[in-house]
Coordinates of C-alpha atoms in Angstrom, one line a residue:
M1 CA -69.9 26.2 -22.5
K2 CA -67.6 29.1 -23.4
L3 CA -67.7 30.3 -19.9
I4 CA -66.6 26.9 -18.6
Q5 CA -63.7 26.9 -21.1
L6 CA -62.8 30.4 -20.2
A7 CA -62.8 29.5 -16.5
G8 CA -60.7 26.4 -17.1
V9 CA -58.2 28.2 -19.2
T10 CA -57.9 31.0 -16.7
C11 CA -57.2 28.5 -13.8
V12 CA -54.6 26.7 -15.9
S13 CA -52.9 29.9 -16.8
L14 CA -52.7 31.0 -13.2
L15 CA -51.3 27.6 -12.3
L16 CA -48.6 27.7 -14.9
F17 CA -47.8 31.4 -14.2
L18 CA -47.2 30.7 -10.5
L19 CA -44.8 27.8 -11.2
P20 CA -41.2 28.7 -10.3
I21 CA -38.6 28.5 -13.1
Q22 CA -35.7 26.3 -12.2
V23 CA -32.4 28.2 -12.7
R24 CA -28.8 27.2 -12.2
G25 CA -28.5 28.5 -8.7
Q26 CA -32.0 27.6 -7.5
I27 CA -31.9 23.9 -7.2
P28 CA -34.4 22.8 -4.5
P29 CA -32.9 22.5 -1.1
D30 CA -31.7 19.0 -0.3
A31 CA -33.7 16.8 2.0
P32 CA -32.2 15.9 5.3
A33 CA -29.4 13.4 4.7
D34 CA -28.5 10.3 6.7
T35 CA -24.8 10.7 5.8
L36 CA -23.0 14.0 5.1
L37 CA -19.5 13.5 3.7
H38 CA -16.9 16.1 3.8
L39 CA -14.0 15.9 1.3
G40 CA -11.3 16.9 3.9
D41 CA -12.5 14.2 6.3
L42 CA -12.4 11.5 3.6
L43 CA -8.9 12.4 2.4
A44 CA -7.6 12.2 6.0
E45 CA -9.4 8.9 6.5
V46 CA -7.8 7.4 3.4
R47 CA -4.3 8.4 4.6
T48 CA -4.8 6.5 7.9
H49 CA -7.2 3.6 7.0
N50 CA -6.5 2.4 3.4
P51 CA -5.0 -1.1 3.7
S52 CA -2.9 -0.9 0.6
L53 CA -1.3 2.3 1.9
Q54 CA -0.8 0.8 5.3
A55 CA 0.9 -2.2 3.8
L56 CA 3.4 0.0 2.0
H57 CA 4.1 2.0 5.2
L58 CA 5.0 -1.3 6.9
E59 CA 7.2 -2.3 4.0
V60 CA 9.1 1.0 4.3
Q61 CA 9.6 0.3 8.0
A62 CA 10.9 -3.1 7.2
L63 CA 13.3 -1.8 4.6
A64 CA 14.6 0.9 7.0
L65 CA 15.9 -1.9 9.2
R66 CA 17.9 -3.5 6.4
S67 CA 20.8 -1.0 6.5
G68 CA 21.9 -2.2 9.9
Q69 CA 22.0 -5.7 8.7
V70 CA 24.1 -5.3 5.6
S71 CA 26.6 -2.7 6.9
E72 CA 27.8 -4.8 9.9
L73 CA 30.8 -7.0 9.8
P74 CA 30.1 -10.7 9.4
D75 CA 30.2 -12.9 12.5
P76 CA 33.6 -14.1 13.5
S77 CA 34.3 -17.8 13.3
V78 CA 35.7 -19.8 16.3
R79 CA 37.6 -23.1 15.7
I80 CA 38.5 -25.6 18.4
V81 CA 40.7 -28.7 17.6
Y82 CA 41.1 -31.3 20.3
Q83 CA 43.7 -34.0 19.7
P84 CA 43.0 -37.3 21.6
V85 CA 46.5 -38.5 20.7
P86 CA 48.7 -35.5 21.4
I87 CA 51.3 -34.5 18.9
L88 CA 54.8 -34.3 20.3
T89 CA 56.6 -31.1 19.4
A90 CA 59.7 -29.4 20.5
R91 CA 57.8 -27.5 23.1
G92 CA 55.9 -30.5 24.4
T93 CA 52.7 -32.4 23.5
Q94 CA 50.2 -30.3 21.6
R95 CA 46.7 -31.2 23.1
S96 CA 44.3 -28.6 21.5
Q97 CA 44.0 -25.5 19.3
W98 CA 41.8 -22.6 19.9
S99 CA 41.4 -20.1 17.0
I100 CA 39.1 -17.1 16.1
E101 CA 38.9 -15.5 12.7
Q102 CA 37.2 -12.3 11.4
E103 CA 36.4 -11.5 7.8
I104 CA 36.9 -7.8 7.0
P105 CA 35.7 -6.6 3.6
Y106 CA 37.7 -4.0 1.7
P107 CA 37.2 -0.6 3.3
G108 CA 34.1 1.2 2.1
K109 CA 32.1 -1.9 0.9
L110 CA 30.0 -2.2 4.1
G111 CA 29.3 1.5 4.1
L112 CA 28.2 1.5 0.5
Q113 CA 25.9 -1.5 1.2
G114 CA 24.3 0.3 4.1
S115 CA 23.9 3.5 2.0
I116 CA 22.3 1.5 -0.8
A117 CA 19.8 -0.1 1.7
D118 CA 18.9 3.3 3.1
L119 CA 18.3 4.7 -0.4
T120 CA 16.2 1.6 -1.3
A121 CA 14.0 2.3 1.8
E122 CA 13.8 6.0 0.7
I123 CA 12.7 5.0 -2.8
K124 CA 9.9 2.8 -1.3
S125 CA 8.8 5.7 0.9
F126 CA 8.4 7.8 -2.2
A127 CA 6.4 4.9 -3.8
T128 CA 4.2 5.0 -0.8
A129 CA 3.6 8.7 -1.3
T130 CA 2.9 8.1 -4.9
L131 CA 0.2 5.6 -4.0
E132 CA -1.2 8.0 -1.5
E133 CA -1.5 10.7 -4.1
D134 CA -3.3 8.3 -6.5
L135 CA -5.7 7.2 -3.8
L136 CA -6.5 10.8 -2.9
L137 CA -7.2 11.5 -6.6
Q138 CA -9.6 8.6 -6.7
V139 CA -11.4 9.9 -3.7
K140 CA -11.7 13.4 -5.2
R141 CA -13.0 12.0 -8.5
S142 CA -15.6 9.8 -6.7
Y143 CA -16.6 12.7 -4.5
F144 CA -17.1 15.1 -7.3
E145 CA -19.0 12.4 -9.2
L146 CA -21.4 12.1 -6.2
Y147 CA -21.7 15.9 -6.3
R148 CA -22.7 15.9 -9.9
I149 CA -25.2 13.1 -9.4
Q150 CA -26.7 14.9 -6.3
R151 CA -27.2 18.1 -8.3
Q152 CA -28.7 16.3 -11.3
E153 CA -31.1 14.2 -9.1
L154 CA -32.4 17.4 -7.6
R155 CA -32.9 18.9 -11.0
I156 CA -34.8 15.8 -12.1
L157 CA -37.0 16.0 -9.0
A158 CA -37.7 19.7 -9.7
F159 CA -38.5 19.1 -13.4
K160 CA -40.7 16.2 -12.4
D161 CA -42.7 18.4 -10.1
R162 CA -43.2 21.0 -12.9
L163 CA -44.2 18.2 -15.4
L164 CA -46.8 17.0 -12.9
N165 CA -48.3 20.5 -12.8
F166 CA -48.0 20.7 -16.6
E167 CA -49.8 17.3 -16.9
E168 CA -52.6 18.6 -14.6
A169 CA -52.8 21.8 -16.6
A170 CA -52.9 19.9 -19.9
A171 CA -55.6 17.5 -18.6
T172 CA -57.7 20.5 -17.5
R173 CA -57.4 22.2 -20.8
Y174 CA -58.2 19.0 -22.6
E175 CA -61.3 18.4 -20.4
V176 CA -62.7 21.9 -21.2
G177 CA -61.9 21.5 -24.9
A178 CA -59.1 24.0 -25.0
G179 CA -56.2 21.5 -25.4
V180 CA -55.2 18.3 -27.1
Q181 CA -54.4 14.9 -25.8
Q182 CA -51.0 15.0 -27.4
A183 CA -49.9 17.4 -24.7
I184 CA -50.8 14.9 -22.0
L185 CA -49.0 12.1 -23.8
K186 CA -45.9 14.3 -24.4
T187 CA -45.8 15.1 -20.7
Q188 CA -46.1 11.5 -19.7
L189 CA -43.3 10.5 -22.1
E190 CA -41.0 13.2 -20.6
K191 CA -41.7 12.0 -17.1
N192 CA -40.8 8.4 -18.1
S193 CA -37.6 9.7 -19.7
L194 CA -36.7 11.4 -16.4
S195 CA -37.4 8.2 -14.6
R196 CA -34.9 6.5 -16.9
L197 CA -32.3 9.2 -16.1
Q198 CA -33.0 8.7 -12.4
L199 CA -32.2 4.9 -12.7
E200 CA -28.9 5.7 -14.5
L201 CA -27.9 8.1 -11.9
S202 CA -28.8 5.6 -9.1
V203 CA -26.4 3.1 -10.6
K204 CA -23.6 5.6 -10.9
R205 CA -24.3 6.8 -7.4
R206 CA -23.9 3.3 -6.0
T207 CA -20.7 2.8 -8.0
A208 CA -19.2 6.0 -6.6
I209 CA -20.2 5.1 -3.0
E210 CA -18.8 1.6 -3.4
T211 CA -15.5 3.1 -4.7
L212 CA -15.3 5.4 -1.6
S213 CA -16.0 2.4 0.6
R214 CA -13.1 0.5 -0.9
L215 CA -10.8 3.4 -0.6
L216 CA -11.8 4.1 3.0
N217 CA -11.8 0.4 4.0
R218 CA -15.2 0.8 5.6
P219 CA -18.8 0.4 4.5
I220 CA -20.9 3.4 3.4
S221 CA -24.6 2.5 3.4
T222 CA -26.0 2.6 -0.1
E223 CA -29.5 2.6 1.3
S224 CA -29.3 5.9 3.2
R225 CA -29.0 9.2 1.4
V226 CA -25.4 10.3 1.1
T227 CA -24.8 14.1 0.6
V228 CA -21.7 15.9 -0.3
T229 CA -20.8 19.6 -0.3
V230 CA -18.5 21.5 -2.6
E231 CA -17.4 25.1 -2.5
A232 CA -18.0 27.2 -5.6
P233 CA -14.9 26.9 -7.7
S234 CA -12.9 30.0 -8.8
Y235 CA -10.7 29.8 -11.8
V236 CA -7.2 31.4 -11.5
E237 CA -4.8 31.6 -14.5
F238 CA -1.3 30.1 -13.9
D239 CA 1.8 30.3 -15.9
A240 CA 2.9 26.8 -17.1
T241 CA 6.6 27.3 -16.4
P242 CA 6.3 27.9 -12.7
L243 CA 3.8 25.0 -12.4
L244 CA 6.3 22.7 -14.1
E245 CA 8.9 23.7 -11.5
V246 CA 6.4 23.0 -8.7
A247 CA 5.6 19.6 -10.1
L248 CA 9.3 18.7 -10.5
N249 CA 9.9 19.8 -6.9
Q250 CA 6.8 18.3 -5.3
R251 CA 5.9 15.0 -7.1
P252 CA 7.1 11.9 -5.2
E253 CA 7.8 10.1 -8.5
V254 CA 10.4 12.8 -9.3
S255 CA 12.0 12.4 -5.9
A256 CA 12.0 8.6 -6.2
L257 CA 13.9 8.8 -9.5
G258 CA 16.3 11.3 -8.0
T259 CA 17.0 8.9 -5.1
A260 CA 17.2 6.0 -7.6
A261 CA 19.9 7.9 -9.5
K262 CA 21.9 8.3 -6.3
R263 CA 21.5 4.6 -5.5
A264 CA 22.7 3.8 -9.1
E265 CA 25.9 5.8 -8.5
E266 CA 26.5 4.0 -5.2
E267 CA 26.0 0.7 -6.9
I268 CA 28.6 1.6 -9.5
T269 CA 31.0 2.6 -6.8
L270 CA 30.4 -0.7 -4.9
A271 CA 30.8 -2.7 -8.2
R272 CA 34.2 -1.1 -8.6
K273 CA 35.2 -2.0 -5.1
Q274 CA 34.4 -5.6 -5.8
F275 CA 37.7 -5.7 -7.7
K276 CA 39.5 -5.1 -4.4
P277 CA 40.4 -8.0 -2.2
D278 CA 38.7 -8.8 1.1
F279 CA 40.7 -9.9 4.2
R280 CA 40.5 -12.4 7.0
F281 CA 42.5 -12.1 10.2
G282 CA 42.8 -14.7 12.9
V283 CA 44.5 -15.7 16.1
T284 CA 45.2 -19.3 17.1
Y285 CA 46.1 -20.4 20.7
F286 CA 48.0 -23.7 21.0
D287 CA 47.6 -25.7 24.2
V288 CA 50.9 -27.5 24.9
G289 CA 51.7 -29.9 27.7
R290 CA 55.0 -31.0 29.3
A291 CA 56.9 -34.0 28.0
D292 CA 60.0 -35.9 29.3
V293 CA 61.8 -35.6 26.0
P294 CA 63.2 -33.6 24.4
S295 CA 64.7 -31.3 27.0
T296 CA 63.0 -28.2 25.4
A297 CA 59.5 -29.7 26.0
T298 CA 58.7 -27.3 28.8
G299 CA 54.9 -27.2 27.9
R300 CA 55.0 -23.6 27.0
D301 CA 51.8 -22.6 25.1
A302 CA 52.1 -21.0 21.7
L303 CA 50.2 -18.2 19.9
G304 CA 49.8 -17.9 16.1
I305 CA 48.5 -15.0 14.0
N306 CA 47.2 -15.5 10.5
A307 CA 46.0 -13.3 7.6
T308 CA 44.1 -14.3 4.5
I309 CA 43.5 -12.3 1.3
N310 CA 40.6 -13.1 -0.9
V311 CA 42.0 -12.4 -4.4
P312 CA 39.2 -11.6 -7.0
L313 CA 40.4 -13.5 -10.0
R314 CA 37.1 -14.0 -11.7
R315 CA 37.1 -10.7 -13.4
N316 CA 34.5 -11.4 -16.0
R317 CA 31.8 -11.7 -13.4
L318 CA 32.9 -8.5 -11.7
R319 CA 33.0 -6.6 -15.1
A320 CA 29.5 -7.8 -15.8
Q321 CA 28.3 -6.5 -12.4
L322 CA 29.9 -3.1 -13.1
E323 CA 28.4 -2.9 -16.5
E324 CA 25.0 -3.8 -15.1
A325 CA 25.2 -1.0 -12.6
R326 CA 26.1 1.4 -15.4
V327 CA 23.2 0.3 -17.5
R328 CA 20.9 0.8 -14.5
R329 CA 22.2 4.3 -14.1
S330 CA 21.4 5.1 -17.8
Y331 CA 18.0 3.5 -17.4
I332 CA 17.2 5.8 -14.4
H333 CA 18.4 8.9 -16.4
A334 CA 16.1 7.9 -19.3
R335 CA 13.2 7.5 -16.9
Q336 CA 13.9 10.9 -15.5
E337 CA 13.8 12.5 -18.9
A338 CA 10.6 10.7 -19.8
L339 CA 8.9 11.8 -16.6
T340 CA 9.9 15.4 -17.1
T341 CA 8.4 15.3 -20.6
S342 CA 5.3 13.6 -19.3
V343 CA 4.8 16.1 -16.5
A344 CA 5.3 19.0 -18.8
T345 CA 2.7 17.8 -21.3
Q346 CA 0.3 16.8 -18.6
V347 CA 0.5 20.2 -17.0
A348 CA 0.0 22.0 -20.3
D349 CA -2.9 19.7 -21.3
L350 CA -4.7 20.0 -17.9
M351 CA -4.3 23.8 -17.8
H352 CA -5.8 23.9 -21.3
Q353 CA -8.7 21.7 -20.2
L354 CA -9.3 23.8 -17.1
R355 CA -9.3 27.0 -19.1
E356 CA -11.8 25.7 -21.6
E357 CA -14.1 24.3 -19.0
A358 CA -14.0 27.5 -17.0
R359 CA -15.0 29.3 -20.2
Q360 CA -17.9 26.9 -20.7
L361 CA -19.1 27.5 -17.2
E362 CA -19.0 31.2 -17.8
L363 CA -20.9 30.7 -21.0
F364 CA -23.5 28.7 -19.2
E365 CA -23.8 31.2 -16.3
E366 CA -23.7 34.4 -18.3
A367 CA -25.4 33.6 -21.6
L368 CA -27.0 30.2 -22.2
I369 CA -29.0 29.6 -19.0
P370 CA -30.2 33.3 -18.6
Q371 CA -31.3 33.2 -22.2
A372 CA -33.1 29.9 -21.7
E373 CA -34.8 31.3 -18.6
T374 CA -35.9 34.4 -20.5
A375 CA -37.2 32.2 -23.4
L376 CA -39.1 30.0 -21.0
Q377 CA -40.7 32.9 -19.2
A378 CA -41.7 34.4 -22.6
T379 CA -43.1 31.1 -23.8
L380 CA -45.0 30.7 -20.5
N381 CA -46.5 34.2 -20.9
S382 CA -47.5 33.4 -24.5
Y383 CA -49.0 30.0 -23.4
T384 CA -51.1 31.5 -20.7
T385 CA -52.5 34.0 -23.1
G386 CA -53.1 31.4 -25.8
R387 CA -50.6 32.7 -28.3
T388 CA -48.5 29.4 -28.3
D389 CA -49.2 25.8 -27.7
F390 CA -48.2 23.4 -25.0
L391 CA -45.4 21.7 -27.0
D392 CA -43.5 25.0 -27.3
L393 CA -43.8 25.4 -23.5
L394 CA -42.5 21.9 -22.9
D395 CA -39.7 22.4 -25.4
S396 CA -38.6 25.6 -23.6
E397 CA -38.7 23.8 -20.2
R398 CA -36.8 20.8 -21.6
T399 CA -34.1 23.2 -23.1
L400 CA -33.6 24.8 -19.7
F401 CA -33.4 21.4 -18.0
S402 CA -30.9 20.1 -20.5
L403 CA -28.7 23.2 -20.1
G404 CA -28.8 22.7 -16.3
M405 CA -27.7 19.1 -16.7
S406 CA -24.9 20.1 -19.1
Y407 CA -23.8 22.7 -16.6
D408 CA -23.6 20.1 -13.9
N409 CA -21.6 17.8 -16.1
T410 CA -19.2 20.7 -17.0
L411 CA -18.9 21.7 -13.4
A412 CA -18.0 18.1 -12.4
R413 CA -15.4 17.9 -15.2
Y414 CA -13.9 21.2 -14.0
L415 CA -13.6 19.9 -10.4
Q416 CA -12.2 16.6 -11.5
T417 CA -9.7 18.3 -13.9
T418 CA -8.7 20.5 -11.0
A419 CA -8.1 17.4 -8.9
A420 CA -6.0 15.8 -11.7
L421 CA -3.9 19.0 -12.0
E422 CA -3.3 18.9 -8.2
R423 CA -2.2 15.3 -8.5
T424 CA 0.1 16.2 -11.5
L425 CA 1.7 19.1 -9.5
G426 CA 2.0 17.0 -6.3
V427 CA 0.1 19.6 -4.2
D428 CA -2.9 19.1 -1.9
S429 CA -4.8 22.0 -3.4
L430 CA -4.4 24.7 -6.0
A431 CA -5.4 27.1 -3.3
D432 CA -1.9 26.5 -1.8
L433 CA -0.4 27.9 -5.0
I434 CA -2.6 30.9 -4.9
T435 CA -1.6 31.5 -1.2
H436 CA 2.1 31.3 -2.0

């Protein structure tokens, strides 16, 4: 009987000793994927296929055509008067009148209206760029979420494989009388907990894929396996002051408010010009026929020239328009100040988050995970020689697994924080800042 126990324990020890230890950089290779998504391709696709973005582009094109409409002179008016019963004048019988009139606004009004329309179209183009930046950020967040889920699913599969071997080893020890049933039950409980985690990740994976489908305006199969690839991140320390300057120069929201401030100034100038009169000039041709009397009724046609001035007497309305334009200018300036403050605090906060997450990643890589690997190897050696029990081994394995999962969570947060900082700065990638 002792020989059987010794043989069983020896086999179990060899089995456990030969098991690979899962480390942070040794996630099992991924199975062949039906769909491999590259971040750069997705970002380019969003720029060209997102319906909301395309709608705004069309609106910008429509607004760009408005300047030519509001900066042109109004159509002239033509007036024809026919007189069935001619009027006898000194020149003869007046049979008809032909007149044409043209309204001419005060000089500068039409130009200002065209300029305001151009600036409005430019503001909308910056709004389109803002939406594009927001959509790109959503794509990056969903992509990095898929990356986290992918890594954690592989960790769970690797841990499940090890637990299966543990369960077989615990069952063998129990059969030969060298183990306890509690070890088998603990292993089964751990496997069920991993199955629950798999279900949670499956739900999150589907949500991330559906988000990408919505942003790309095309279906991405949730049945096939979707795989993503991410380059290993490298942390670079930046000074907050130059970053703020980059944000204020690159963000479309800042440019939109700058253009809005120009439009507000143009609107004030136009409101002042509304106090000036508009003009209307016309020419009238009189068709005159001969008459017997008086002797001067030679039938010579006549020509008349007229001018009309539109006098702006309703000053209260005009003053209200001017005051409204001034208030709008103050409103734009307040928004500019608020945006500058918001950008400054966002840059500082995201830089702090990025710095702390980089430190956490370094702590995981340089201390926590190596120590957990060493502890697991020591526990495995002790277990194979009978100096510790199975629960200690399972606890060491669970500790390493939990650290790996936490590492993946931290890595995903780091990547998403990087994407948020890129959005705040208005740049495509932080690598562009490193290059320049």
